[in-house]
PDB file of C-alpha atoms in Angstrom:
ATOM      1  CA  UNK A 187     -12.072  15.703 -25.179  1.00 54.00           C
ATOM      2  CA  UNK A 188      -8.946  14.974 -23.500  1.00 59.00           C
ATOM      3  CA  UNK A 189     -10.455  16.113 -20.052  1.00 65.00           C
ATOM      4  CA  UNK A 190     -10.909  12.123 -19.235  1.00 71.00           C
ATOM      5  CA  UNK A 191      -8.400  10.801 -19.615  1.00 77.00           C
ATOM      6  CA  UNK A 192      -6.054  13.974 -17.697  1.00 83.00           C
ATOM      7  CA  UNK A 193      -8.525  12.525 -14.336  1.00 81.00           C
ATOM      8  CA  UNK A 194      -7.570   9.114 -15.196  1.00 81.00           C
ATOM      9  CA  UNK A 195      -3.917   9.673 -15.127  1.00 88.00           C
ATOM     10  CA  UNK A 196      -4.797  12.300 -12.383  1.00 90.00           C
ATOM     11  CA  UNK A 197      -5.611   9.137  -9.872  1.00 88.00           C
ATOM     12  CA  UNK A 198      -2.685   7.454 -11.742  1.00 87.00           C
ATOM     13  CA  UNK A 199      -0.272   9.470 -10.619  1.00 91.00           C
ATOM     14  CA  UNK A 200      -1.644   9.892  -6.609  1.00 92.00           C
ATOM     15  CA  UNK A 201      -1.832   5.923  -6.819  1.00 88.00           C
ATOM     16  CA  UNK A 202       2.009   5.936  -7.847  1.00 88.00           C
ATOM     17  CA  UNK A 203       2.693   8.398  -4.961  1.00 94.00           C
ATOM     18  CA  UNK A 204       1.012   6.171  -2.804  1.00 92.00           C
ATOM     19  CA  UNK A 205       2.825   3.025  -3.648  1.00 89.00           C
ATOM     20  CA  UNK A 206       6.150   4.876  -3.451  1.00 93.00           C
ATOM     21  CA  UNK A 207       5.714   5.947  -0.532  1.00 95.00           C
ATOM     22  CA  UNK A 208       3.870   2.510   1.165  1.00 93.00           C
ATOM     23  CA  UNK A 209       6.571   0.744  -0.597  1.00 93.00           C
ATOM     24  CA  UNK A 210       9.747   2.563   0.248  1.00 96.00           C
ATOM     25  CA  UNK A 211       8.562   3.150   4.052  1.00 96.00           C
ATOM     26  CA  UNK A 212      10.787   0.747   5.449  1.00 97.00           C
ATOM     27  CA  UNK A 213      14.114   2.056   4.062  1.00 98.00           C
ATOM     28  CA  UNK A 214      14.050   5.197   6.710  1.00 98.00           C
ATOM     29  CA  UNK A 215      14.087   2.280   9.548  1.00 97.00           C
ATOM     30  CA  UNK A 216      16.460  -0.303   7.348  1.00 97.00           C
ATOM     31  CA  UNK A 217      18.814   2.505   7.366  1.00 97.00           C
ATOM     32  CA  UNK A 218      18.457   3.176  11.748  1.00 97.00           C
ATOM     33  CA  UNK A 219      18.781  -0.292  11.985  1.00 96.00           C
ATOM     34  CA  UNK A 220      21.900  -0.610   9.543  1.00 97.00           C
ATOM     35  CA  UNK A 221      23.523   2.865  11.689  1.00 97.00           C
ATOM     36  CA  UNK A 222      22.300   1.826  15.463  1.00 96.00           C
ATOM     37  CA  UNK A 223      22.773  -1.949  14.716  1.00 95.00           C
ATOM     38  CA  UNK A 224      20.291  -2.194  17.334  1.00 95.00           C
ATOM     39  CA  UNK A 225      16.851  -3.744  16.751  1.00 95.00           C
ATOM     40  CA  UNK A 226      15.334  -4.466  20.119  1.00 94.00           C
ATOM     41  CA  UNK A 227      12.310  -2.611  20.106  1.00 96.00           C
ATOM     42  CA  UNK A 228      11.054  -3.654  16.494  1.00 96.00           C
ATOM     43  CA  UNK A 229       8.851  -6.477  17.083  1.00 97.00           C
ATOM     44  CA  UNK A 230       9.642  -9.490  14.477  1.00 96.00           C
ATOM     45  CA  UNK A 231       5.460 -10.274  14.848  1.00 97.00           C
ATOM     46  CA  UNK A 232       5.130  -7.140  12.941  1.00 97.00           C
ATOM     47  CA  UNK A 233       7.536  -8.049  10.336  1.00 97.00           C
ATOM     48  CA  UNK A 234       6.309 -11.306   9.545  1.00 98.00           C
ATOM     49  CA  UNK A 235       2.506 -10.870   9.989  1.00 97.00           C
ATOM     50  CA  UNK A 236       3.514  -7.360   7.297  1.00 96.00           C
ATOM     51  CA  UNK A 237       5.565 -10.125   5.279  1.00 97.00           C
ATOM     52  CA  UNK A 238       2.436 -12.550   4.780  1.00 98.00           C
ATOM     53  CA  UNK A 239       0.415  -9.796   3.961  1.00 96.00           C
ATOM     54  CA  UNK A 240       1.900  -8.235   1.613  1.00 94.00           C
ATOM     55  CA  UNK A 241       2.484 -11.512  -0.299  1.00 97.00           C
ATOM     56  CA  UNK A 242      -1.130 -12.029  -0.202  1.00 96.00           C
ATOM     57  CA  UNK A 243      -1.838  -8.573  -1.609  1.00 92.00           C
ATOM     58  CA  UNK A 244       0.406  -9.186  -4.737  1.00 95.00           C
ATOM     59  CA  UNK A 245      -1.787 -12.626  -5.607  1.00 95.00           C
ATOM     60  CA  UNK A 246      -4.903 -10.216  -5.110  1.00 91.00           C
ATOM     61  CA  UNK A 247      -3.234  -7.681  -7.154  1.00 92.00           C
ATOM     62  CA  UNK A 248      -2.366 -10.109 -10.418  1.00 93.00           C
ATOM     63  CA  UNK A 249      -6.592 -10.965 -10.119  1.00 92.00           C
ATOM     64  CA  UNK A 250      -7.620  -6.672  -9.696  1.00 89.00           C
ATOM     65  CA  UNK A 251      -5.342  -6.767 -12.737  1.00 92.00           C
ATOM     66  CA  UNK A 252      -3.822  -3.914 -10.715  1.00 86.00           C
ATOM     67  CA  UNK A 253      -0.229  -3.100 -11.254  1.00 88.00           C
ATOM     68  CA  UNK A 254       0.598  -0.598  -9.038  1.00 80.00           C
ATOM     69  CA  UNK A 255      -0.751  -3.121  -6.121  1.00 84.00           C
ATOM     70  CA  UNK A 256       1.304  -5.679  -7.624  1.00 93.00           C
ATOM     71  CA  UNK A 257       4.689  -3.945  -7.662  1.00 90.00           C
ATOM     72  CA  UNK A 258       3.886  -1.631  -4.588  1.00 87.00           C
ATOM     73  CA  UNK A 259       3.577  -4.927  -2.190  1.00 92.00           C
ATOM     74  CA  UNK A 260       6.628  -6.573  -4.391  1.00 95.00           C
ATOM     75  CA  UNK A 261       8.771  -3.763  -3.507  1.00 94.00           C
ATOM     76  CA  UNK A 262       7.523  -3.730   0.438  1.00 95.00           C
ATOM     77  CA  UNK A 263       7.979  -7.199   0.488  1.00 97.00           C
ATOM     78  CA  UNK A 264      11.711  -7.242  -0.500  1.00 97.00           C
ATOM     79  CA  UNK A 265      12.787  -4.379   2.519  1.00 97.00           C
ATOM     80  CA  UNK A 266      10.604  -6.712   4.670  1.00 97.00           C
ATOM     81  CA  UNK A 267      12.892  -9.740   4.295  1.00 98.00           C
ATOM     82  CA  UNK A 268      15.875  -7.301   4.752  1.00 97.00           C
ATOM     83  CA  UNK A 269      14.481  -6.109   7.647  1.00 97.00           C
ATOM     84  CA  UNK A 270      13.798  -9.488   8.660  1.00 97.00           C
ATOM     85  CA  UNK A 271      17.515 -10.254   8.202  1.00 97.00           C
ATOM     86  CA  UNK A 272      18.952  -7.556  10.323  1.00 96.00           C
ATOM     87  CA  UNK A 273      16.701  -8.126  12.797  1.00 96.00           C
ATOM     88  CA  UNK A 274      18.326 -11.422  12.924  1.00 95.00           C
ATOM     89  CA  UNK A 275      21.469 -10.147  12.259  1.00 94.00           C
ATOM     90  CA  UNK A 276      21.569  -7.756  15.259  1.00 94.00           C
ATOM     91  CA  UNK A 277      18.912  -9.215  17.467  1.00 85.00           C
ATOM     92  CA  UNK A 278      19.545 -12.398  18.172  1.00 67.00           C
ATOM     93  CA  UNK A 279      22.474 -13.539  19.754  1.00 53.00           C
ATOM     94  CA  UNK A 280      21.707 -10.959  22.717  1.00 51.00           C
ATOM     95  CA  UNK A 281      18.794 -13.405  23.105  1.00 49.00           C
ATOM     96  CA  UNK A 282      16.108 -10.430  22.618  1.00 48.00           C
ATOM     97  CA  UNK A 283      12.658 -11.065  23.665  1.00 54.00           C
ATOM     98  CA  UNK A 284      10.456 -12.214  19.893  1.00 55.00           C
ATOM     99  CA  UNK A 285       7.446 -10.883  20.445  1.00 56.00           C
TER     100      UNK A 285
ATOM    101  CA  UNK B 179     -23.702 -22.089 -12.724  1.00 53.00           C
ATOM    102  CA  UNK B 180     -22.274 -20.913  -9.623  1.00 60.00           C
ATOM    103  CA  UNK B 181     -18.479 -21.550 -10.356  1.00 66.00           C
ATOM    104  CA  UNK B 182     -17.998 -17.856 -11.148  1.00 71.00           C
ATOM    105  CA  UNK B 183     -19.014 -16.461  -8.257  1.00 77.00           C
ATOM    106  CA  UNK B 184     -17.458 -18.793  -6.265  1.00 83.00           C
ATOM    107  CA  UNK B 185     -14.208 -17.815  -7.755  1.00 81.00           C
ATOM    108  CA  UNK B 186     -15.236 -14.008  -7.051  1.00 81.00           C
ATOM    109  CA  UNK B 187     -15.458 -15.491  -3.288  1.00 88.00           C
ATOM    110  CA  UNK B 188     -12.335 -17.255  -3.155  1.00 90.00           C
ATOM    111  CA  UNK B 189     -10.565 -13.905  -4.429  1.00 88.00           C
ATOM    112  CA  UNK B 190     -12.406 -11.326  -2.103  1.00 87.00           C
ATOM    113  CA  UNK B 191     -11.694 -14.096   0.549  1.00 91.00           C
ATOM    114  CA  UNK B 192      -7.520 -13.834  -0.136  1.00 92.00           C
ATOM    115  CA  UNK B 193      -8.066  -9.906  -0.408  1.00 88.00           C
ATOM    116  CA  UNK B 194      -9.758  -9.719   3.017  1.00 88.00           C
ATOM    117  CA  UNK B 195      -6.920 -11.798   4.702  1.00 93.00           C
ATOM    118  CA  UNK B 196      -4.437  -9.880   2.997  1.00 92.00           C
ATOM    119  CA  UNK B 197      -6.031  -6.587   4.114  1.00 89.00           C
ATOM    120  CA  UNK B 198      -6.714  -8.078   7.592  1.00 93.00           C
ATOM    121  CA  UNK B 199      -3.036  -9.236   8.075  1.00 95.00           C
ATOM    122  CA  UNK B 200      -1.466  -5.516   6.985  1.00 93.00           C
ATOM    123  CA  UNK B 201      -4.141  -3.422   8.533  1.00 93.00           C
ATOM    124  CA  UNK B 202      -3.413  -4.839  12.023  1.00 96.00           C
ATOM    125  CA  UNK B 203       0.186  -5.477  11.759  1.00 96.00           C
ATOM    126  CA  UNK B 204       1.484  -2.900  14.100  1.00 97.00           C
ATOM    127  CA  UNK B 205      -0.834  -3.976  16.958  1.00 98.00           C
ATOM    128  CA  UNK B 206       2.098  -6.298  18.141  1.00 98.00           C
ATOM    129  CA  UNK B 207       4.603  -3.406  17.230  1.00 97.00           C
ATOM    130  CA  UNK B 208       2.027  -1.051  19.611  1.00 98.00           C
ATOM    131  CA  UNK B 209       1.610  -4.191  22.335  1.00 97.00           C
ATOM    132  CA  UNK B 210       5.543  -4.610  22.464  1.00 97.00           C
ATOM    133  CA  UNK B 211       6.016  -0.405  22.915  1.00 96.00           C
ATOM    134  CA  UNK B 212       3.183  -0.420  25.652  1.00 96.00           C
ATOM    135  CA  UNK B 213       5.111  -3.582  27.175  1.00 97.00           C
ATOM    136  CA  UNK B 214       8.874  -2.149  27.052  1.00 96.00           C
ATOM    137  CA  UNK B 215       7.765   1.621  27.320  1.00 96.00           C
ATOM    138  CA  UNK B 216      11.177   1.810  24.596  1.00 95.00           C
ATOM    139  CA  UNK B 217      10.869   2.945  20.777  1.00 95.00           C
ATOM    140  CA  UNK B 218      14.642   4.066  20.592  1.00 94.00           C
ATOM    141  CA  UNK B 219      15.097   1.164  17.862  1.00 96.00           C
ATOM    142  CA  UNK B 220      11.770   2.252  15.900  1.00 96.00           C
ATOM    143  CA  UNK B 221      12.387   4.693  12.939  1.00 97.00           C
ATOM    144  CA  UNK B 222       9.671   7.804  13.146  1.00 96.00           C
ATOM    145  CA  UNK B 223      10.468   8.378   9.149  1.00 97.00           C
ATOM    146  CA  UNK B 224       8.792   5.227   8.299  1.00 97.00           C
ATOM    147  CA  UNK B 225       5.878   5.770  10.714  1.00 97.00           C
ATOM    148  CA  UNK B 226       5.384   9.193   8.910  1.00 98.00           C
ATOM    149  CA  UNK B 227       6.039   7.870   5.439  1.00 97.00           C
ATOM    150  CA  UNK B 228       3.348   4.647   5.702  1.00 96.00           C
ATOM    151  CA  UNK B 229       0.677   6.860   7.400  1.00 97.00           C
ATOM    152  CA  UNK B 230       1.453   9.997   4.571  1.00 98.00           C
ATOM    153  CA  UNK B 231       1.123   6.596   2.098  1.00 96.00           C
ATOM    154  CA  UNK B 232      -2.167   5.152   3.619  1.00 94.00           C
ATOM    155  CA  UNK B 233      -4.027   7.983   3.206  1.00 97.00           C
ATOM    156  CA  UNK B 234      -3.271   8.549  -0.409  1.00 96.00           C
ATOM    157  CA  UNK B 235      -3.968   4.815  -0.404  1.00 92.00           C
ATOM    158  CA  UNK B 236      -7.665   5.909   1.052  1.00 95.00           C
ATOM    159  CA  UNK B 237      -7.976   8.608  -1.708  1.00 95.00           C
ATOM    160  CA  UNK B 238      -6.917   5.538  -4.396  1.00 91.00           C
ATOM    161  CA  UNK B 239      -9.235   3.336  -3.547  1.00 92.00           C
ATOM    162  CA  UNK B 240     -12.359   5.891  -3.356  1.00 93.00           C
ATOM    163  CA  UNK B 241     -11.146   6.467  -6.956  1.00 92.00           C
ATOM    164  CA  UNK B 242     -11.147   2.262  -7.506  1.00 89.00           C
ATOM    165  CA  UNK B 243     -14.213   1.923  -6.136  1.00 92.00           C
ATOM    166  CA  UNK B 244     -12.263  -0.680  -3.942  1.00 86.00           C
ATOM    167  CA  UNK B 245     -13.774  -0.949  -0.182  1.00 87.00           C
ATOM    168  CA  UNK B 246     -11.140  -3.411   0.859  1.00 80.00           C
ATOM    169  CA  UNK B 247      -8.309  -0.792  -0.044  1.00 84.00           C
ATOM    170  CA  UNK B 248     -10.654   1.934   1.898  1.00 93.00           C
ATOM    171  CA  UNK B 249     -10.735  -0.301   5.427  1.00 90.00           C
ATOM    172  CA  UNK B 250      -7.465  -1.803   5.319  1.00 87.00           C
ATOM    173  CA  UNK B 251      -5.588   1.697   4.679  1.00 92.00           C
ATOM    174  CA  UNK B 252      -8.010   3.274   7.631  1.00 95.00           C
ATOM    175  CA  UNK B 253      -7.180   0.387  10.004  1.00 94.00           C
ATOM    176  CA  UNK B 254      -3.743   0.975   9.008  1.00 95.00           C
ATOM    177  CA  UNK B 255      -3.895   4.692   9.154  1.00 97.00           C
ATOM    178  CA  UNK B 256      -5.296   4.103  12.760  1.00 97.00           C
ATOM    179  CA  UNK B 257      -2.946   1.968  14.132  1.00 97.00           C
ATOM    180  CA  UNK B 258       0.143   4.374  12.766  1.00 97.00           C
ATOM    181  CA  UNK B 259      -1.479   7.447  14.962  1.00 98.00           C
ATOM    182  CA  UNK B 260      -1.588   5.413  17.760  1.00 97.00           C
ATOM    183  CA  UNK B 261       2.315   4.192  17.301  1.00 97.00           C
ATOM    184  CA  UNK B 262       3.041   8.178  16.871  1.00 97.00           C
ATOM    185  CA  UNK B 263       1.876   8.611  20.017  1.00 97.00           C
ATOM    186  CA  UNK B 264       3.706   6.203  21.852  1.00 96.00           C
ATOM    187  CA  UNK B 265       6.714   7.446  19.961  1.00 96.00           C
ATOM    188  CA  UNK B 266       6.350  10.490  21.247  1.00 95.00           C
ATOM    189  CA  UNK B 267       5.050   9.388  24.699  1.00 94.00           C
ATOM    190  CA  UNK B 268       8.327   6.831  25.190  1.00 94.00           C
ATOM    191  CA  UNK B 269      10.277   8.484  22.759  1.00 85.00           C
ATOM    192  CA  UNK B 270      11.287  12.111  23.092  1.00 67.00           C
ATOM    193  CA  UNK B 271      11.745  12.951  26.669  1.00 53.00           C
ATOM    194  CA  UNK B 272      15.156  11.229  26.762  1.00 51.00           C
ATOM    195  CA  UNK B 273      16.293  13.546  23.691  1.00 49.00           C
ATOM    196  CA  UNK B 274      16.179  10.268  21.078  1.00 48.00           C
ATOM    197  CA  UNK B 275      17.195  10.868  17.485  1.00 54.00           C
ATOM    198  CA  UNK B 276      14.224  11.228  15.106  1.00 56.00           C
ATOM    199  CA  UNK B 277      15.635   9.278  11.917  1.00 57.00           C
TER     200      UNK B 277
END
């Protein structure tokens, strides 16, 4: 009887690994960035094109209904904009190349 | 009569763009590696983290019966092996730290 819902949380919990580790992928490089303070080979198009996607993924998340979409792109979407600020932090005023 | 499905369209219309913008946001990240031939500043932990992520991401939405989570995490997955590559093509034969 309780073989359903055991798949259900099953899927559950490989959804949650997935989202933790989609979410939290950007602290290994916040963390290189933070150490080398050195950010000329990340391109900011990247960022920002990741930035307006994720943001677009929460709003489709809240209609799926689907928290872990919801909170998995939330979460990317804050290490984005700190990525975002050391990149400006540490690669601008060597007047690096934005592309 | 048709409002409903309209408002299905509008909301698979925001999903595409969202999975359009993510899935293909390291082609400028692969176009600026293939242009500087440098990835010292790009962290290899998050490129193996996301692509570990997008795959379980695959295997989620198989589960949620949810093709737009099946593409974008493919095109995603996709793009990540080809950054590994030039990671390891640009990357390693001048001895660069893999963090």
């Amino acid at each position: 009887m309780a073989a359903v819902p055991n798949i259900i949380m099953l899927w559950t919990i490989i959804g949650a690994i997935a989202a933790t580790l989609t979410s939290l992928s950007f602290i290994p490089q916040i963390a290189r960035s933070l150490r080398t303070k050195s950010v000329k080979d990340v391109s900011p198009v990247t960022l920002y094109q990741l930035s307006s996607g994720v943001s677009l993924w929460i709003i489709y998340g809240v209609y799926r209904r689907d928290p872990i979409i919801i909170w998995a792109n939330a979460l990317s979407l804050i290490t984005l904009v700190m990525l975002i600020y050391l990149y400006f932090k540490y690669g601008l005023p060597a007047g690096r190349q934005g592309d």
